[in-house]
């Protein structure tokens, strides 16, 4: 009897080849994007009106000292050679020395970035938890006072300057009502009690069982995180409303209503489910925006994060620190976007083809 032919192994092999192509494409696009980011930061460092040599040697250095420092920093070499050296150093994790702290920039960024990550993460959680339901409710109640109120709130989030809202928040909730603590990440009394295992103070304090430190950290982070969450809420609510209005006008929603499907199910199952994929991209962009756009909030609240570090570096003409911080922010933005693309494909099978 002749053996029966089964196409299963061929389908399996084709699936593996397709998956390998997808991974290779993902890695290639990420690498090219990161290389473009490296090129951008490198040439920004060459065109800004700040002399990196002068920032190191000072304005009282002799011409001989200036030239010796310039040669030591490799600035006498051709531009393409400098760029290649810059890329190689970055790939090795060498971002140069900071003039401000006299420490490696990579070490400084590992110290300050967790503070920004912690605040932005709480902010995006607030933005998603409130923004998505508000956008859905606004679309479901289009044209009435609930919709108008949410739209005004979202517009306010687009219009109000971050530094102004931060100052008002400190004046009202800290100086006036005393509901929250003031600037900083925790009370000075608790400084040094918790070892920075992860750099995320709330997590480190909880793991160490230092609940007094934890409460102090919560009291300090709640206001700046809520302000960041308000800005994320404005964008997420606006986009959710727009997506929902488009879905609620579709024929399948009308059909569900005609069949007598409960309104809550029409809204949260039939209309909301198709927009989840789009919301992944919106939330990812919002999160990346909070990570890179928290400079003013960190300055107002004296938050020891990457935004405050970048501001201090700019004032001190510390170009290694400026470029390093810019590179990290850009890399995070690329990473979040690539993760959003992966989640997009996981949630939407149509995009895998």
Coordinates of C-alpha atoms in Angstrom, one line a residue:
X1 CA 0.0 0.0 0.0
X2 CA 1.4 3.4 -1.0
X3 CA 2.1 5.8 1.8
X4 CA -0.3 8.6 2.1
X5 CA 1.1 12.1 1.5
X6 CA 0.8 14.6 4.4
X7 CA 1.4 18.3 3.7
X8 CA 1.7 19.0 7.4
X9 CA 5.6 19.1 7.6
X10 CA 5.7 21.5 4.6
X11 CA 3.2 23.8 6.3
X12 CA 5.2 23.7 9.5
X13 CA 8.4 24.5 7.6
X14 CA 6.7 27.3 5.8
X15 CA 5.5 28.7 9.1
X16 CA 9.1 28.6 10.5
X17 CA 10.4 30.3 7.4
X18 CA 7.8 33.0 7.7
X19 CA 8.5 33.5 11.4
X20 CA 12.2 33.7 10.7
X21 CA 11.6 36.3 8.1
X22 CA 9.5 38.3 10.5
X23 CA 12.1 38.2 13.2
X24 CA 14.8 39.2 10.7
X25 CA 12.7 42.1 9.4
X26 CA 12.0 43.2 13.0
X27 CA 15.7 43.2 13.9
X28 CA 16.7 44.9 10.6
X29 CA 14.2 47.7 11.0
X30 CA 15.2 48.3 14.6
X31 CA 18.9 48.3 13.8
X32 CA 18.4 50.8 10.9
X33 CA 16.3 53.1 13.1
X34 CA 18.8 53.0 15.9
X35 CA 21.6 53.8 13.5
X36 CA 19.6 56.8 12.3
X37 CA 19.2 57.9 15.9
X38 CA 23.0 57.5 16.4
X39 CA 23.6 59.6 13.3
X40 CA 21.2 62.3 14.5
X41 CA 22.6 62.6 18.0
X42 CA 26.2 62.6 16.6
X43 CA 25.6 65.4 14.1
X44 CA 23.5 67.4 16.7
X45 CA 26.6 67.3 18.9
X46 CA 28.7 68.8 16.0
X47 CA 26.4 71.6 15.0
X48 CA 25.3 73.0 18.4
X49 CA 27.1 76.2 19.3
X50 CA 28.9 74.5 22.3
X51 CA 32.6 73.6 22.2
X52 CA 33.0 70.3 24.0
X53 CA 36.7 70.9 24.3
X54 CA 36.2 74.2 26.0
X55 CA 33.7 72.6 28.4
X56 CA 36.5 70.2 29.5
X57 CA 39.5 72.4 29.7
X58 CA 37.9 75.6 30.7
X59 CA 38.2 79.1 29.2
X60 CA 41.5 79.7 30.8
X61 CA 43.4 76.9 29.1
X62 CA 46.3 77.7 26.9
X63 CA 46.2 77.0 23.1
X64 CA 48.5 74.1 23.7
X65 CA 46.3 72.6 26.4
X66 CA 43.2 73.2 24.2
X67 CA 44.8 71.4 21.2
X68 CA 46.0 68.5 23.3
X69 CA 42.5 68.0 24.7
X70 CA 41.0 68.2 21.2
X71 CA 43.4 65.5 20.0
X72 CA 42.7 63.3 23.0
X73 CA 39.0 63.6 22.4
X74 CA 39.5 62.5 18.8
X75 CA 38.0 65.7 17.3
X76 CA 41.0 66.2 15.0
X77 CA 40.0 63.1 12.9
X78 CA 37.7 63.1 9.9
X79 CA 34.0 63.3 10.6
X80 CA 33.2 59.8 9.3
X81 CA 36.0 58.3 11.4
X82 CA 34.6 60.2 14.5
X83 CA 31.1 58.8 13.7
X84 CA 32.3 55.3 13.4
X85 CA 34.2 55.6 16.7
X86 CA 31.0 57.1 18.3
X87 CA 28.9 54.2 17.1
X88 CA 31.5 51.7 18.4
X89 CA 31.6 53.4 21.8
X90 CA 27.8 53.5 22.1
X91 CA 27.6 49.8 21.2
X92 CA 30.1 49.1 24.0
X93 CA 28.0 51.2 26.4
X94 CA 30.6 54.0 26.5
X95 CA 28.8 57.3 26.4
X96 CA 31.8 59.4 27.6
X97 CA 32.4 61.2 30.8
X98 CA 30.1 63.8 32.2
X99 CA 31.6 67.2 32.9
X100 CA 29.0 68.0 35.5
X101 CA 29.3 64.9 37.7
X102 CA 32.8 63.7 36.6
X103 CA 31.3 60.2 36.2
X104 CA 30.6 58.0 33.1
X105 CA 27.4 59.2 31.5
X106 CA 26.1 55.6 31.3
X107 CA 26.5 55.3 35.0
X108 CA 24.6 58.6 35.6
X109 CA 21.8 57.5 33.2
X110 CA 21.4 54.1 35.0
X111 CA 21.0 56.1 38.2
X112 CA 18.5 58.7 37.0
X113 CA 16.4 56.8 34.5
X114 CA 14.5 54.6 36.9
X115 CA 13.0 57.7 38.6
X116 CA 11.6 58.9 35.3
X117 CA 10.4 55.3 34.4
X118 CA 8.6 55.0 37.8
X119 CA 6.8 58.3 37.5
X120 CA 5.9 57.9 33.8
X121 CA 4.6 54.3 34.4
X122 CA 2.3 55.5 37.2
X123 CA 1.2 58.4 34.9
X124 CA 0.4 56.1 32.0
X125 CA -1.6 53.8 34.3
X126 CA -3.6 56.7 35.4
X127 CA -4.1 57.9 31.8
X128 CA -5.2 54.5 30.5
X129 CA -7.5 53.7 33.5
X130 CA -9.3 57.0 33.2
X131 CA -8.8 58.0 29.5
X132 CA -10.1 54.8 27.9
X133 CA -13.5 54.7 29.8
X134 CA -13.9 58.5 29.4
X135 CA -13.4 58.2 25.6
X136 CA -15.9 55.3 25.4
X137 CA -18.5 57.2 27.5
X138 CA -18.0 60.4 25.5
X139 CA -18.6 58.5 22.2
X140 CA -21.6 56.6 23.6
X141 CA -23.1 59.9 24.9
X142 CA -22.2 62.0 21.9
X143 CA -23.5 65.5 21.9
X144 CA -24.8 65.7 25.5
X145 CA -23.2 67.3 28.6
X146 CA -21.0 64.2 29.5
X147 CA -19.4 64.3 26.0
X148 CA -18.9 68.0 26.1
X149 CA -17.3 67.9 29.6
X150 CA -14.9 65.2 28.6
X151 CA -14.0 67.0 25.4
X152 CA -13.3 70.2 27.3
X153 CA -11.2 68.3 29.8
X154 CA -9.2 66.7 26.9
X155 CA -8.7 70.1 25.3
X156 CA -7.5 71.5 28.6
X157 CA -4.9 68.7 28.7
X158 CA -3.6 69.8 25.3
X159 CA -3.6 73.5 26.1
X160 CA -2.3 73.9 29.7
X161 CA 1.6 74.2 30.0
X162 CA 3.1 71.5 32.1
X163 CA 5.2 73.8 34.2
X164 CA 2.2 76.0 35.0
X165 CA 0.0 73.0 36.0
X166 CA 2.9 71.7 38.2
X167 CA 3.3 75.0 40.0
X168 CA -0.5 75.3 40.6
X169 CA -0.6 71.7 41.8
X170 CA 2.2 72.5 44.3
X171 CA 0.5 75.7 45.5
X172 CA -2.8 74.1 46.0
X173 CA -2.2 70.5 47.1
X174 CA 1.2 70.9 48.9
X175 CA 1.4 74.5 50.2
X176 CA -2.4 75.1 50.6
X177 CA -4.1 71.8 51.5
X178 CA -1.1 69.8 52.6
X179 CA -2.4 66.6 51.0
X180 CA 0.9 65.7 49.3
X181 CA 4.5 66.2 49.9
X182 CA 6.6 68.8 48.1
X183 CA 9.5 68.5 45.6
X184 CA 11.9 65.6 45.6
X185 CA 11.5 61.9 45.5
X186 CA 11.1 61.3 49.2
X187 CA 11.7 63.0 52.6
X188 CA 15.3 64.0 53.3
X189 CA 15.1 62.1 56.6
X190 CA 14.7 58.8 54.6
X191 CA 17.6 59.3 52.2
X192 CA 19.9 56.4 52.2
X193 CA 17.7 54.0 54.2
X194 CA 16.6 51.9 51.2
X195 CA 19.3 50.3 48.9
X196 CA 18.6 51.2 45.3
X197 CA 18.3 47.6 44.1
X198 CA 16.2 48.4 41.0
X199 CA 16.2 52.2 41.2
X200 CA 12.4 52.1 41.5
X201 CA 11.9 53.6 44.9
X202 CA 8.4 52.3 45.5
X203 CA 9.5 48.7 44.6
X204 CA 12.7 48.8 46.5
X205 CA 11.0 50.2 49.7
X206 CA 8.3 47.6 49.5
X207 CA 10.8 44.7 49.1
X208 CA 12.9 46.0 52.0
X209 CA 9.8 46.3 54.2
X210 CA 10.5 50.0 54.8
X211 CA 6.9 51.2 54.8
X212 CA 7.6 54.6 56.2
X213 CA 9.9 55.2 53.2
X214 CA 7.2 53.8 50.9
X215 CA 4.5 56.1 52.2
X216 CA 6.9 59.1 51.8
X217 CA 7.7 58.1 48.3
X218 CA 4.0 57.7 47.4
X219 CA 3.2 61.1 48.9
X220 CA 6.0 62.7 46.7
X221 CA 5.2 60.9 43.5
X222 CA 1.4 61.1 43.5
X223 CA 1.1 64.7 42.3
X224 CA 3.7 64.7 39.4
X225 CA 2.5 61.3 38.3
X226 CA -1.1 62.5 38.3
X227 CA -0.2 65.6 36.2
X228 CA 1.6 63.4 33.7
X229 CA -1.4 61.1 33.8
X230 CA -3.7 64.0 33.0
X231 CA -1.7 64.8 29.9
X232 CA -1.8 61.2 28.8
X233 CA -5.5 61.0 29.7
X234 CA -6.3 64.0 27.4
X235 CA -4.7 62.3 24.3
X236 CA -6.0 58.7 25.1
X237 CA -9.6 59.9 25.8
X238 CA -9.6 62.0 22.6
X239 CA -8.4 59.1 20.4
X240 CA -10.6 56.5 22.1
X241 CA -13.6 58.7 21.4
X242 CA -12.7 59.1 17.8
X243 CA -12.2 55.4 17.3
X244 CA -15.4 54.5 19.1
X245 CA -17.5 57.0 17.0
X246 CA -16.2 55.3 13.9
X247 CA -17.1 51.9 15.2
X248 CA -20.5 52.9 16.5
X249 CA -21.5 54.1 13.0
X250 CA -20.8 50.7 11.5
X251 CA -23.5 48.4 10.2
X252 CA -22.7 45.5 12.5
X253 CA -23.4 47.8 15.5
X254 CA -26.7 48.8 14.1
X255 CA -27.5 45.2 13.5
X256 CA -26.6 44.2 17.1
X257 CA -29.0 46.9 18.4
X258 CA -31.8 45.8 16.1
X259 CA -31.4 42.3 17.4
X260 CA -31.9 43.6 21.0
X261 CA -28.4 43.2 22.3
X262 CA -28.0 45.1 25.5
X263 CA -26.4 48.5 25.0
X264 CA -23.5 47.9 27.4
X265 CA -22.6 44.8 25.3
X266 CA -22.9 46.7 22.0
X267 CA -20.5 49.4 23.3
X268 CA -18.0 47.3 25.3
X269 CA -17.9 44.1 23.2
X270 CA -19.1 44.9 19.6
X271 CA -17.7 48.4 19.3
X272 CA -14.8 48.5 21.7
X273 CA -13.2 45.2 20.9
X274 CA -12.1 46.2 17.3
X275 CA -10.3 49.4 18.5
X276 CA -8.1 47.6 21.0
X277 CA -5.4 47.2 18.4
X278 CA -5.4 50.9 17.6
X279 CA -5.4 51.8 21.3
X280 CA -2.1 49.8 21.7
X281 CA -0.4 52.2 19.4
X282 CA -1.9 55.2 21.1
X283 CA -1.0 54.0 24.6
X284 CA 2.5 53.2 23.4
X285 CA 3.0 56.6 21.9
X286 CA 1.6 58.2 25.1
X287 CA 4.0 56.3 27.3
X288 CA 7.0 57.2 25.2
X289 CA 5.8 60.8 25.2
X290 CA 5.7 60.8 29.0
X291 CA 9.2 59.3 29.2
X292 CA 10.7 61.9 26.9
X293 CA 8.4 64.8 27.7
X294 CA 8.7 64.9 31.5
X295 CA 11.5 67.5 31.5
X296 CA 9.3 70.4 32.8
X297 CA 7.6 68.3 35.4
X298 CA 10.9 67.0 36.7
X299 CA 12.3 70.5 36.8
X300 CA 9.3 71.9 38.8
X301 CA 9.2 69.0 41.2
X302 CA 13.0 68.6 41.5
X303 CA 12.6 65.0 40.5
X304 CA 15.9 63.3 40.0
X305 CA 15.1 61.8 36.7
X306 CA 16.5 61.9 33.2
X307 CA 14.6 65.1 32.3
X308 CA 16.2 67.0 35.2
X309 CA 19.6 65.5 34.4
X310 CA 19.2 66.6 30.8
X311 CA 18.3 70.1 31.8
X312 CA 21.3 70.4 34.2
X313 CA 23.6 69.1 31.4
X314 CA 22.3 71.7 29.0
X315 CA 23.0 74.5 31.4
X316 CA 26.5 73.2 32.1
X317 CA 27.2 72.7 28.3
X318 CA 27.8 69.0 29.2
X319 CA 27.5 67.6 25.6
X320 CA 28.3 64.0 26.5
X321 CA 25.5 64.0 29.1
X322 CA 23.1 65.8 26.7
X323 CA 23.8 63.4 23.8
X324 CA 23.7 60.3 26.1
X325 CA 20.3 61.3 27.6
X326 CA 18.9 62.1 24.1
X327 CA 20.1 58.8 22.9
X328 CA 18.5 56.9 25.7
X329 CA 15.2 58.7 25.3
X330 CA 15.3 58.0 21.6
X331 CA 16.1 54.3 22.1
X332 CA 13.2 54.0 24.6
X333 CA 10.9 55.6 22.0
X334 CA 12.1 53.1 19.4
X335 CA 11.7 50.2 21.7
X336 CA 8.2 51.1 22.8
X337 CA 7.1 51.5 19.2
X338 CA 8.6 48.2 18.2
X339 CA 6.8 46.5 21.2
X340 CA 3.6 48.1 20.1
X341 CA 4.1 46.7 16.6
X342 CA 4.6 43.2 18.1
X343 CA 1.4 43.5 20.2
X344 CA -0.4 44.8 17.2
X345 CA 0.4 41.6 15.3
X346 CA -0.5 39.5 18.3
X347 CA -4.0 41.1 18.7
X348 CA -4.8 41.4 15.0
X349 CA -4.2 38.2 13.1
X350 CA -4.9 40.0 9.8
X351 CA -1.6 42.0 10.1
X352 CA 0.5 38.8 10.3
X353 CA -0.1 38.1 6.6

